[in-house]
CSV table of C-alpha atoms and ligand atoms in Angstrom, one decimal:
chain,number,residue,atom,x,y,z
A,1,UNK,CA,103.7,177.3,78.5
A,2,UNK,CA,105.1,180.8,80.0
A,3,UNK,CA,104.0,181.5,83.5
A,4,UNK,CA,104.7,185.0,84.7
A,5,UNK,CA,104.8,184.7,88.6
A,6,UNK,CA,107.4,182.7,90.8
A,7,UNK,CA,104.7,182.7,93.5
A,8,UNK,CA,102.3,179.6,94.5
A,9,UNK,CA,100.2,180.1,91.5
A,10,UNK,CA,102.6,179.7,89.2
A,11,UNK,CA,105.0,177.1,91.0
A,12,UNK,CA,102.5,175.0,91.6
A,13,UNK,CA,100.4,175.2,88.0
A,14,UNK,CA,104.1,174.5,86.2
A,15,UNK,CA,104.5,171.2,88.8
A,16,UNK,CA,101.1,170.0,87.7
A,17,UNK,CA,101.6,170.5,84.3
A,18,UNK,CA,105.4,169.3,84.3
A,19,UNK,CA,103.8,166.0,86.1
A,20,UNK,CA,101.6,165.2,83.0
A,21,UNK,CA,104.9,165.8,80.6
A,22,UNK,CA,103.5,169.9,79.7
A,23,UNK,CA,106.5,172.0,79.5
A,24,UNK,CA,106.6,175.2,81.3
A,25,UNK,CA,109.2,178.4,81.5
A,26,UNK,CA,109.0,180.5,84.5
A,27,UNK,CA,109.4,184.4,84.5
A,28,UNK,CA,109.8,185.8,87.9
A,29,UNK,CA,110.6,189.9,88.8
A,30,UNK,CA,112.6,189.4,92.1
A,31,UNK,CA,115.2,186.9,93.3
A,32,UNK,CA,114.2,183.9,94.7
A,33,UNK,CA,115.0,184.8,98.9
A,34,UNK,CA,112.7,187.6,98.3
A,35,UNK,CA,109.7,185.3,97.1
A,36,UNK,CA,110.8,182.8,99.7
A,37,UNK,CA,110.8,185.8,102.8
A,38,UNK,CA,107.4,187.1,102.7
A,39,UNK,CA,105.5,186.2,105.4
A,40,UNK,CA,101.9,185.3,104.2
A,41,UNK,CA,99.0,183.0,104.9
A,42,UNK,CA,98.7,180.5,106.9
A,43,UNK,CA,95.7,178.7,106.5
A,44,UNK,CA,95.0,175.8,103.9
A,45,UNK,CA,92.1,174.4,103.6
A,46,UNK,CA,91.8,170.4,103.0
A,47,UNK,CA,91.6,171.0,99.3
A,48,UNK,CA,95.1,173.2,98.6
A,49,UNK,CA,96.5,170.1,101.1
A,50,UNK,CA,95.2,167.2,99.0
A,51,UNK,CA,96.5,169.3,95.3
A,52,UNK,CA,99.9,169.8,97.3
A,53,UNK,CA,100.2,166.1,97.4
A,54,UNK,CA,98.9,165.6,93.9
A,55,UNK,CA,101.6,167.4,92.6
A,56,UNK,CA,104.4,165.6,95.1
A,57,UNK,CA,104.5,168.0,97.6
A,58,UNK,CA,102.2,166.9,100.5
A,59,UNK,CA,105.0,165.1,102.8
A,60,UNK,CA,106.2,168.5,104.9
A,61,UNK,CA,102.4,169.8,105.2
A,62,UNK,CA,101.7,166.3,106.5
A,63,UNK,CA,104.4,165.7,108.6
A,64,UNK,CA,105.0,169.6,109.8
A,65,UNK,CA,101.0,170.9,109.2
A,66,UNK,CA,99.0,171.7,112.3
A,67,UNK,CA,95.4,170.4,111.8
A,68,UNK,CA,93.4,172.6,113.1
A,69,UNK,CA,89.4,171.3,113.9
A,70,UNK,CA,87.9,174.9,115.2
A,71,UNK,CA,88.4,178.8,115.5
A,72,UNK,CA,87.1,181.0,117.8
A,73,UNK,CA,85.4,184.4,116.9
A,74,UNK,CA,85.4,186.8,120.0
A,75,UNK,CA,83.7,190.0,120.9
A,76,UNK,CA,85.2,191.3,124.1
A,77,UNK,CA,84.8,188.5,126.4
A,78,UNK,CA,82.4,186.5,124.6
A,79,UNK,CA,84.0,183.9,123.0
A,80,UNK,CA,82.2,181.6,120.0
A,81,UNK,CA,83.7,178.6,119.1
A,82,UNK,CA,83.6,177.1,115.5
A,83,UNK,CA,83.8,173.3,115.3
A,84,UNK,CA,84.6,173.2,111.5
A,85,UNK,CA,84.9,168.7,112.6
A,86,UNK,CA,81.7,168.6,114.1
A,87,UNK,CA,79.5,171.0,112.1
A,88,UNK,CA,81.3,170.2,108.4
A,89,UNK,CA,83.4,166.6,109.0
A,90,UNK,CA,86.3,169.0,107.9
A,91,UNK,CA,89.7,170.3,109.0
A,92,UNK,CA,92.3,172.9,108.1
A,93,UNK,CA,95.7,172.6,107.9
A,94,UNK,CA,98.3,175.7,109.6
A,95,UNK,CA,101.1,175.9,107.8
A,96,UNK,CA,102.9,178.7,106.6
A,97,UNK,CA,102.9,179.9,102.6
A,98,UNK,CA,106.4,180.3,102.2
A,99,UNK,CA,106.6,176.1,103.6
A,100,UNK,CA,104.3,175.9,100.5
A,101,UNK,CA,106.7,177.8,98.2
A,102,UNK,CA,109.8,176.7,99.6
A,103,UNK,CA,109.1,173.0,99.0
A,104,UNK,CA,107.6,174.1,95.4
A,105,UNK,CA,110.8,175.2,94.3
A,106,UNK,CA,112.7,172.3,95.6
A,107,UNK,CA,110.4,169.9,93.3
A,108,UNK,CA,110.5,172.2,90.2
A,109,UNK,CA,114.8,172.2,90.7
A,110,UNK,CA,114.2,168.6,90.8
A,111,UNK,CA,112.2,168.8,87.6
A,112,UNK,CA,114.8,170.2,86.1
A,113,UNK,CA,112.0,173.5,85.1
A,114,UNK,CA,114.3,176.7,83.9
A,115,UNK,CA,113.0,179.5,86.3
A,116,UNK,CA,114.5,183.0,85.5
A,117,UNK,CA,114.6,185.5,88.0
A,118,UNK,CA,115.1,189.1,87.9
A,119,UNK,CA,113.1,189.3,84.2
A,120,UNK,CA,112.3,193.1,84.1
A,121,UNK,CA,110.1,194.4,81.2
A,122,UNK,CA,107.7,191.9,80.3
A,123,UNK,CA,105.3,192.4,77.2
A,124,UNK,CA,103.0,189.3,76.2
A,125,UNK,CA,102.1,189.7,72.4
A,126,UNK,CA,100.2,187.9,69.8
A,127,UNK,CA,97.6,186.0,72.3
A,128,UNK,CA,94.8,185.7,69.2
A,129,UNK,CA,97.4,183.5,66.9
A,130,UNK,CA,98.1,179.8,67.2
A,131,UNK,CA,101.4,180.6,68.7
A,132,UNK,CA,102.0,183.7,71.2
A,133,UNK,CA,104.8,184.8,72.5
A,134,UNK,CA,106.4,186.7,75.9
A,135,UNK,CA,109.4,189.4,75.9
A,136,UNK,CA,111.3,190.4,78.3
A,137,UNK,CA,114.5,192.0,79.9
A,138,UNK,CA,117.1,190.0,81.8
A,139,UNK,CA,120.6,192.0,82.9
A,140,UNK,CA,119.6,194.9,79.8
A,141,UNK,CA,119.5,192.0,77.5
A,142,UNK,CA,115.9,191.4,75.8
A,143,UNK,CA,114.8,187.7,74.9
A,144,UNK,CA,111.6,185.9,73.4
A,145,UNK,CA,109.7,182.9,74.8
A,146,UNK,CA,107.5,181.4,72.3
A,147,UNK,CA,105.1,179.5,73.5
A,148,UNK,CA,101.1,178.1,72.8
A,149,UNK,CA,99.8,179.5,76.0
A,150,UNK,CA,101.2,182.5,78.9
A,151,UNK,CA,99.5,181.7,82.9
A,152,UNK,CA,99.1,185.3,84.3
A,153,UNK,CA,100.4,184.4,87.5
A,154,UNK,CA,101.9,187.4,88.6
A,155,UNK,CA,99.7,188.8,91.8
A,156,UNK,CA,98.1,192.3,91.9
A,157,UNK,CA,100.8,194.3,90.8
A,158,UNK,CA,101.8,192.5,87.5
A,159,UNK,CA,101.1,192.8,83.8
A,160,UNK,CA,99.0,190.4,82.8
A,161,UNK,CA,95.9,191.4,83.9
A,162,UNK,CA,96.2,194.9,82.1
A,163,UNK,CA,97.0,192.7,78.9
A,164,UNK,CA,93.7,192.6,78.4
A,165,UNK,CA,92.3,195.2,76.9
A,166,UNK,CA,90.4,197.6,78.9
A,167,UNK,CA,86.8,197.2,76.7
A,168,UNK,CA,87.1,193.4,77.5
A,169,UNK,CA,88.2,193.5,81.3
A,170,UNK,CA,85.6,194.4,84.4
A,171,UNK,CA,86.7,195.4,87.3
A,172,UNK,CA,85.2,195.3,90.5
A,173,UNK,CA,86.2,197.0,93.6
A,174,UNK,CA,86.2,197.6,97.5
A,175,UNK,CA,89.1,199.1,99.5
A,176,UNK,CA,88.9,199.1,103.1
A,177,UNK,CA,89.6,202.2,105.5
A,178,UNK,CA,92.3,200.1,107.5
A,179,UNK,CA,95.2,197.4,106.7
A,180,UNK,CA,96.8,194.4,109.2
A,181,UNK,CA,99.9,195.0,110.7
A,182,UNK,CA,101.2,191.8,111.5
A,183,UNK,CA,103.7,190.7,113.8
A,184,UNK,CA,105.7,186.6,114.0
A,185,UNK,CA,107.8,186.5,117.3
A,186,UNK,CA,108.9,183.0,118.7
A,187,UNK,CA,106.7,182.8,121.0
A,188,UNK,CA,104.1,180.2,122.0
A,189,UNK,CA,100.8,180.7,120.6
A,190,UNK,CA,98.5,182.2,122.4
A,191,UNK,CA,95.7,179.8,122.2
A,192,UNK,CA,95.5,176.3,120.7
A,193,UNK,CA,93.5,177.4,117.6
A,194,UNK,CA,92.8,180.6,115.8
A,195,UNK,CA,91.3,183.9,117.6
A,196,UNK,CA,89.7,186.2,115.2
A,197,UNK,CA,88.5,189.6,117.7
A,198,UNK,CA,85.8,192.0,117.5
A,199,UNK,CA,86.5,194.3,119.9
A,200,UNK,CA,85.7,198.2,120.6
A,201,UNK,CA,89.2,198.9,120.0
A,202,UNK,CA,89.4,197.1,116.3
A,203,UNK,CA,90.2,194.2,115.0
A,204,UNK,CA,92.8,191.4,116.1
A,205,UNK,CA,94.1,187.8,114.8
A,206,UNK,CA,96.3,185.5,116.6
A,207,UNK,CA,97.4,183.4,114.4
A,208,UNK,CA,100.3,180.6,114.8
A,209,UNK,CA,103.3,179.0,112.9
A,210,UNK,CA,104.2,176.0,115.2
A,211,UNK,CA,104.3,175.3,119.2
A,212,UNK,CA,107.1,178.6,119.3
A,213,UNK,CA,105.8,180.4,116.7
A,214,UNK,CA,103.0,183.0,116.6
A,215,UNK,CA,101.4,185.4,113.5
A,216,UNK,CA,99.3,188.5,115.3
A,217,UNK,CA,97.6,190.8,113.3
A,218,UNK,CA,96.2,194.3,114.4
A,219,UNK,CA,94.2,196.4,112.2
A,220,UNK,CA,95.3,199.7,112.3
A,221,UNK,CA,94.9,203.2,109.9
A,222,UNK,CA,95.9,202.6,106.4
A,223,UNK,CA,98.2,205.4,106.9
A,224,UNK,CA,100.0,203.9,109.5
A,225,UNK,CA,103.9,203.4,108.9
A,226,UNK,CA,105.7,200.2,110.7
A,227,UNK,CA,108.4,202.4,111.9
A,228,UNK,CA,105.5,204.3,114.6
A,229,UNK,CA,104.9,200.4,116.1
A,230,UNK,CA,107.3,199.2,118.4
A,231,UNK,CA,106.6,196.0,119.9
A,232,UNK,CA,105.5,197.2,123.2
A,233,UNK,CA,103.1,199.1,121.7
A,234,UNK,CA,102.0,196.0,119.0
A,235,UNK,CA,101.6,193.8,122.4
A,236,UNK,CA,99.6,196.4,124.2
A,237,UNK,CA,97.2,197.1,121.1
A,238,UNK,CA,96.8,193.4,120.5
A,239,UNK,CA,96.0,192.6,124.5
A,240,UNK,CA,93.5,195.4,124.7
A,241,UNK,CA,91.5,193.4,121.9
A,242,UNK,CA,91.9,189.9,122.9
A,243,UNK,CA,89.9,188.2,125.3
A,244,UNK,CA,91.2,189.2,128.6
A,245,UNK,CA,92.0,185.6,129.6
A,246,UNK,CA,93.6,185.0,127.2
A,247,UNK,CA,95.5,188.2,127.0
A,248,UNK,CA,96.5,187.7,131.0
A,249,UNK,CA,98.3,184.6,130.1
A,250,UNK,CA,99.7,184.9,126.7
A,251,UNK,CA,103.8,185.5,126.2
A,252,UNK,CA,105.3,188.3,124.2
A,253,UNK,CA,108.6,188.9,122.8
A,254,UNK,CA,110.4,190.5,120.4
A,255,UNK,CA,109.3,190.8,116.8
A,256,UNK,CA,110.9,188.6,114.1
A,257,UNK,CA,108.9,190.5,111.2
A,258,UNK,CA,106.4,193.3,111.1
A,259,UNK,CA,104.5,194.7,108.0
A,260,UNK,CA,101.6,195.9,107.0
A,261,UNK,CA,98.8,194.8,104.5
A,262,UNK,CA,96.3,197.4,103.6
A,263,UNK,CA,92.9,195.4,102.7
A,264,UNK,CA,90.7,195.2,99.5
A,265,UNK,CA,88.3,193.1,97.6
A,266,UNK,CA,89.0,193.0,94.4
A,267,UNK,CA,88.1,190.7,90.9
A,268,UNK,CA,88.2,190.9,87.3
A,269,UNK,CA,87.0,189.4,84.3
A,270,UNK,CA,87.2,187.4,82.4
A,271,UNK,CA,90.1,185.3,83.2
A,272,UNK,CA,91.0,184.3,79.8
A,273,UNK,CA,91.8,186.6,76.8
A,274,UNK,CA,93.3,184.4,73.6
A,275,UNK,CA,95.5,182.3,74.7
A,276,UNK,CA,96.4,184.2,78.2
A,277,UNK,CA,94.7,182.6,81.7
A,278,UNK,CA,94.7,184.9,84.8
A,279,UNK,CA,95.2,182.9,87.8
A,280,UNK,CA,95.5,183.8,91.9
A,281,UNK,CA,96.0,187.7,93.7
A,282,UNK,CA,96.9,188.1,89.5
A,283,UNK,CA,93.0,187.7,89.0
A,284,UNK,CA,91.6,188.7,91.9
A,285,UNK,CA,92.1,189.8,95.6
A,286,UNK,CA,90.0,188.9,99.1
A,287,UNK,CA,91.1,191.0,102.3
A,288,UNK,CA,92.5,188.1,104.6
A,289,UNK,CA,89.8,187.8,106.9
A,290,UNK,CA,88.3,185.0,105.4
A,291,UNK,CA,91.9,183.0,105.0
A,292,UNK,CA,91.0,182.4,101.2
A,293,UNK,CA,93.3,184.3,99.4
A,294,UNK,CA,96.3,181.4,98.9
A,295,UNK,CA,93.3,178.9,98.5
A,296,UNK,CA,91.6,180.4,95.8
A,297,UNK,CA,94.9,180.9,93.9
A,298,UNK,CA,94.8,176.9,94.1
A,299,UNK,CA,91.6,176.4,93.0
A,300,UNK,CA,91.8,178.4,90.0
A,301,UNK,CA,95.5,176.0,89.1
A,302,UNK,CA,93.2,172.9,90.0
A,303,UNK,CA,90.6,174.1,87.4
A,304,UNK,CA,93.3,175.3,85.0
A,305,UNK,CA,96.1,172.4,85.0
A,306,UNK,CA,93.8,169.6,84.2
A,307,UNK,CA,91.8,171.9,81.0
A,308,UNK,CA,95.6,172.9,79.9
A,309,UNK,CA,97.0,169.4,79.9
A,310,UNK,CA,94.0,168.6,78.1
A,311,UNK,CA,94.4,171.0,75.4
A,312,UNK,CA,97.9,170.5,74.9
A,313,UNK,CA,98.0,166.8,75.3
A,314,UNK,CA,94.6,165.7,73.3
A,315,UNK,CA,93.9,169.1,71.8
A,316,UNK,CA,90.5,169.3,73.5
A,317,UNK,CA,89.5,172.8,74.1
A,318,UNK,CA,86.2,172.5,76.2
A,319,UNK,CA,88.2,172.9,79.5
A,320,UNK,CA,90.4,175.9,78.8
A,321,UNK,CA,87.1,177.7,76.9
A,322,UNK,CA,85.5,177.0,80.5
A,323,UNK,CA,87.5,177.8,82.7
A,324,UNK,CA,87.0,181.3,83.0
A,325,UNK,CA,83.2,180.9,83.9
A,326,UNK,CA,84.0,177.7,86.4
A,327,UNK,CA,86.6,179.5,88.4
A,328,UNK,CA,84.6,182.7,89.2
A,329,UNK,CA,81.5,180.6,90.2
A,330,UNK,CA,83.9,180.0,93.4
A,331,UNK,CA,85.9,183.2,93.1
A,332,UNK,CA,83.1,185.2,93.8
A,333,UNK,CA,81.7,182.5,96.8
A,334,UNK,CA,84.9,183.4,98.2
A,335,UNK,CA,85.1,187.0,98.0
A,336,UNK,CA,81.6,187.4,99.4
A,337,UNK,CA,82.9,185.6,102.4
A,338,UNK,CA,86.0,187.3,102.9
A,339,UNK,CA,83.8,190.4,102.6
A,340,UNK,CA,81.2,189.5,105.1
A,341,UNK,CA,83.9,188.0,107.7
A,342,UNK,CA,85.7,192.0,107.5
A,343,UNK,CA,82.4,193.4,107.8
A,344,UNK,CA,81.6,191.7,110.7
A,345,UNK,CA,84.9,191.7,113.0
A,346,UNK,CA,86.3,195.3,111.7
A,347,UNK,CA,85.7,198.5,113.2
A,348,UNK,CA,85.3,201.4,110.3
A,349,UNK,CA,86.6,204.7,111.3
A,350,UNK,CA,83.4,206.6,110.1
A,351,UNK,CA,80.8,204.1,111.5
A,352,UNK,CA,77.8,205.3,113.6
A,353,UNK,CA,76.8,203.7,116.6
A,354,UNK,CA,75.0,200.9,114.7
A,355,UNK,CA,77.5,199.2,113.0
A,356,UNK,CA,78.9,198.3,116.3
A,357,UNK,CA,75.8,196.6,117.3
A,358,UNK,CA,75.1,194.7,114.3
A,359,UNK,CA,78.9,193.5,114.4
A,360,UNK,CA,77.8,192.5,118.1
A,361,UNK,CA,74.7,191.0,117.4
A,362,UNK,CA,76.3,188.9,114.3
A,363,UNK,CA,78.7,187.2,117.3
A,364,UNK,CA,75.6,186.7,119.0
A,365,UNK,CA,73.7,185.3,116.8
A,366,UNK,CA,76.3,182.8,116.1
A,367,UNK,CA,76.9,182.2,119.8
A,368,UNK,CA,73.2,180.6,119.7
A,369,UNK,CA,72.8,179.4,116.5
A,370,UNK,CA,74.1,176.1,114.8
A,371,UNK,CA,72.7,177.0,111.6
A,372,UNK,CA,74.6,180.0,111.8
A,373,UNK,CA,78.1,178.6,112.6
A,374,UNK,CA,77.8,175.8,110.2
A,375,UNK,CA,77.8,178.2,107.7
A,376,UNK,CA,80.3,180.1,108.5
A,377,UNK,CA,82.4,176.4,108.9
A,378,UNK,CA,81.2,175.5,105.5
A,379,UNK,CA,82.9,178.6,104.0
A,380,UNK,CA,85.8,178.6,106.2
A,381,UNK,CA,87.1,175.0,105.3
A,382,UNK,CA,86.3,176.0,101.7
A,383,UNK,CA,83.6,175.3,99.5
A,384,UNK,CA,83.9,172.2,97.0
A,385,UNK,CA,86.2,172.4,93.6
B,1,RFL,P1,101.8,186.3,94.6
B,1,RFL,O1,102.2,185.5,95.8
B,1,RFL,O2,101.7,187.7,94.7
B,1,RFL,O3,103.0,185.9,93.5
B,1,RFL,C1,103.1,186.6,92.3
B,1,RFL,C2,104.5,186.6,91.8
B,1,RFL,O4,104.7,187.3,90.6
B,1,RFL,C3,105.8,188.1,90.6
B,1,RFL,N1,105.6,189.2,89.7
B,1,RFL,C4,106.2,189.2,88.4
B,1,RFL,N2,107.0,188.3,87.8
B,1,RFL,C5,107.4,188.7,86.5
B,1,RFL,N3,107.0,189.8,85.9
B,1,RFL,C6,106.2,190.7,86.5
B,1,RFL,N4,105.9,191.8,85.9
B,1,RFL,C7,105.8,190.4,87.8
B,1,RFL,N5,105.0,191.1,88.7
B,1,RFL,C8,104.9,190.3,89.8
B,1,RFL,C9,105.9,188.5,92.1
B,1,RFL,O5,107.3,188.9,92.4
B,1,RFL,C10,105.5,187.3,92.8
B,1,RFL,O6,106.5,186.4,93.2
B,1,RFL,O7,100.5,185.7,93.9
B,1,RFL,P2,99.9,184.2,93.8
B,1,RFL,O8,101.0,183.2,93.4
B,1,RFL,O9,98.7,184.3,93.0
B,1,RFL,O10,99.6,183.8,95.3
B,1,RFL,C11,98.6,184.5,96.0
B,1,RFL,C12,98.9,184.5,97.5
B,1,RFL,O11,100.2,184.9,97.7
B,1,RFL,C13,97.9,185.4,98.3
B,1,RFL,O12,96.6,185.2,97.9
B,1,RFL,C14,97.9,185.0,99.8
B,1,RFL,O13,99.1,185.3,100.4
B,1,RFL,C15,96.8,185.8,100.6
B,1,RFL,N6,96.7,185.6,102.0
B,1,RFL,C16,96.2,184.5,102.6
B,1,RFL,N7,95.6,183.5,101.8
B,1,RFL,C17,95.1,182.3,102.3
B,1,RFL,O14,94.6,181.5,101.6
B,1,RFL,N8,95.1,182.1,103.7
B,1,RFL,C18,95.6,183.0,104.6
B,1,RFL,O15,95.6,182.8,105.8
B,1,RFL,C19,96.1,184.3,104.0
B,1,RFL,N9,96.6,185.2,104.8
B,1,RFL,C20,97.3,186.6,102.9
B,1,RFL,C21,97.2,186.3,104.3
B,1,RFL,C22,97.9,187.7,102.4
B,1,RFL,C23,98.4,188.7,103.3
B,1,RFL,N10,99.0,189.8,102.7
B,1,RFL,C24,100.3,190.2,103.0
B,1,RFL,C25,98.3,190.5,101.7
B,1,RFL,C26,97.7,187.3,105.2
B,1,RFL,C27,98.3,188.5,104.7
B,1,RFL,C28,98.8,189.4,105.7
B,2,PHB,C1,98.1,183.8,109.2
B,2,PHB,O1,98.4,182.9,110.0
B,2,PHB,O2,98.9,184.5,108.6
B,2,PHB,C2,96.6,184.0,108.9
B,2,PHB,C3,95.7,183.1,109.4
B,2,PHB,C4,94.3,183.3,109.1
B,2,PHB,C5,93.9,184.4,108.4
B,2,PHB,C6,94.9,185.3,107.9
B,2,PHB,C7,96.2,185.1,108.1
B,2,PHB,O3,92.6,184.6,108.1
């Protein structure tokens, strides 16, 4: 198997498969301190944690993991809590993606898999035959994998996707008028669990690593440049739209990292051409509200790993020819989520006096209803494989 993508898709997908004796070849554009320094989610939901220890890499999530049992969503002042324990039975786990990746490539060095970095150029060819095969560029010098099947693992910006011909693909779309900036400092969290804000001045997360570890997020133009926020300002924005409480008594400090994410929801399909699978951001894309991006990459390797090994081990097709159809049954769950949790805490720049209320009235409405915030825990701690 070729995997194009160094990221969690494809580390973990290649540690599945090299578990059930599948051979696998990683291609990977950038070095491996560049994968391993992006600062990304943080929230796994109990199924990524239990395919993490499948594949041999559950002891740090379980030993180092926060288990989280609620949120809260605020407007202003008001603050709803969501007990994903008592309305689901469920938990998720904080712990930070590049833990995830950093302990993937430990166990695939201790596999012994051959992952290249710094490929440049890469053309997949001859995806209808028996055999297909993946060119590339490493230091000006091209080479040729040939393998039976190529894992598009490659996030938004790679090549897979756009592989597959344009008459076969669809493509759906939504970009959002603002992006996260997000901030880590070592700092203690501001509260125990998760604050997603509504608030008149826009959106804000605080988010967490560990006990001295905090991940904010402001929302903020999409034309925005990092170099315009200094930290004083980042702390002011983000107390203005925090509870005021909690705001009072949280602790600043300086920035460790600061970047900015614009925000889109984005899918397309299918996810298999020939003998090419499209798996994670490669595939498709959910704006972060929802905390799903990361977990649906792993759902799509849970649905993918087990139909490959069977196709390669007993030749049985059924799985890979389904996979496509099973995987975007939850994709699109997920997105519509991820959608409807952005709709509900963002401002929009050109919104009219409405939007506001409905945004206020959907934090309301939870406030009072259990119905309401069991579904929104049911989502959150992510639907069932
Ligand atoms: P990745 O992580 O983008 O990895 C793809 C890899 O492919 C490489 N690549 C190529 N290699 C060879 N040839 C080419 N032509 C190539 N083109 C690209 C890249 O260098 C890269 O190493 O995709 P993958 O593996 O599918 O993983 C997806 C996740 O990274 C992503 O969905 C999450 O980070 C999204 N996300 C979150 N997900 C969650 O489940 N929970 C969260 O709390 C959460 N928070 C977030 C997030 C994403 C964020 N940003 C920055 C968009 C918070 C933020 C701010
Ligand atoms: C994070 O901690 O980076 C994080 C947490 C929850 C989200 C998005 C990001 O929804």
């Amino acid at each position: 198997m070729a995997i194009i993508g160094g990221g969690p898709s494809g580390l973990l997908l290649s540690q599945l498969l090299n578990r059930a004796g599948v051979d696998t070849v990683i291609l990977e554009r950038s070095t491996r301190e560049h994968v391993l320094s992006r600062i990304r989610a943080g929230v796994l939901e109990s199924g990524t944690v239990e395919l993490l220890r499948e594949a041999g890499v559950g002891d740090r999530v379980e030993l180092h993991g926060l288990p989280h049992d609620g949120c809260y969503l605020t407007d202003d002042d008001l603050m709803v809590h969501i007990n994903f324990k008592a309305l689901t039975g469920k938990q998720v786990m904080v712990f930070g993606q590049t833990e995830v990746t950093t302990d993937l490539y430990s166990a695939q060095d201790a596999m012994g898999t051959m992952i290249i970095h710094g490929v440049e150029d890469v053309r997949i060819t001859d995806l209808d035959q028996s055999q297909s095969c993946v060119e590339f560029s490493i230091d000006g010098v091209s080479k040729k994998l040939n393998c039976l099947y190529v894992a598009g693992c490659d996030g938004f910006h790679g090549v897979s996707r756009n592989t597959i011909p344009l008459g076969v693909r669809r493509e759906y779309e939504r970009v959002y008028p603002f992006g996260w900036l997000g901030v880590l400092s070592e700092t203690p969290p501001a509260n125990h669990e998760l604050i997603y804000a509504n608030s008149s001045h826009g959106f804000a997360l605080a988010s967490m690593r560990n006990e001295n570890l905090s991940r904010y997020y402001v929302q903020v133009p999409t034309t925005d440049k990092v170099q315009e926020w200094s930290d004083d300002r980042f702390w002011s924005t983000l107390k203005k739209r925090l509870p005021s409480d909690t705001a009072e008594a949280m602790v600043t400090g300086a920035s460790i990292e600061k970047s900015i994410a614009p925000l889109r929801s984005f899918a397309s399909e299918p996810l298999r051409w020939g003998n090419l699978f499209l798996v994670g951001d490669a595939a498709h894309i959910v704006p972060p509200t929802g905390a799903k991006g990361l977990n649906l990459a792993v759902s799509d390797v849970y649905y993918l790993h087990s139909a490959l090994i069977d196709a390669v081990k007993a030749k049985r097709s059924a799985g890979i020819d389904g996979y496509s159809d099973r995987a975007l049954a939850r994709i699109w769950k997920a997105m519509r989520f991820s959608w409807q949790m952005t709709t509900m805490l963002h401002r929009f720049d050109d919104e009219d006096s409405f939007a506001a209320q409905m945004r206020k009235a959907s934090l309301n409405h939870l406030a009072s209803s259990e119905t309401a915030r069991r579904e929104l825990a049911e989502n959150y701690i992510g639907l069932p494989y």
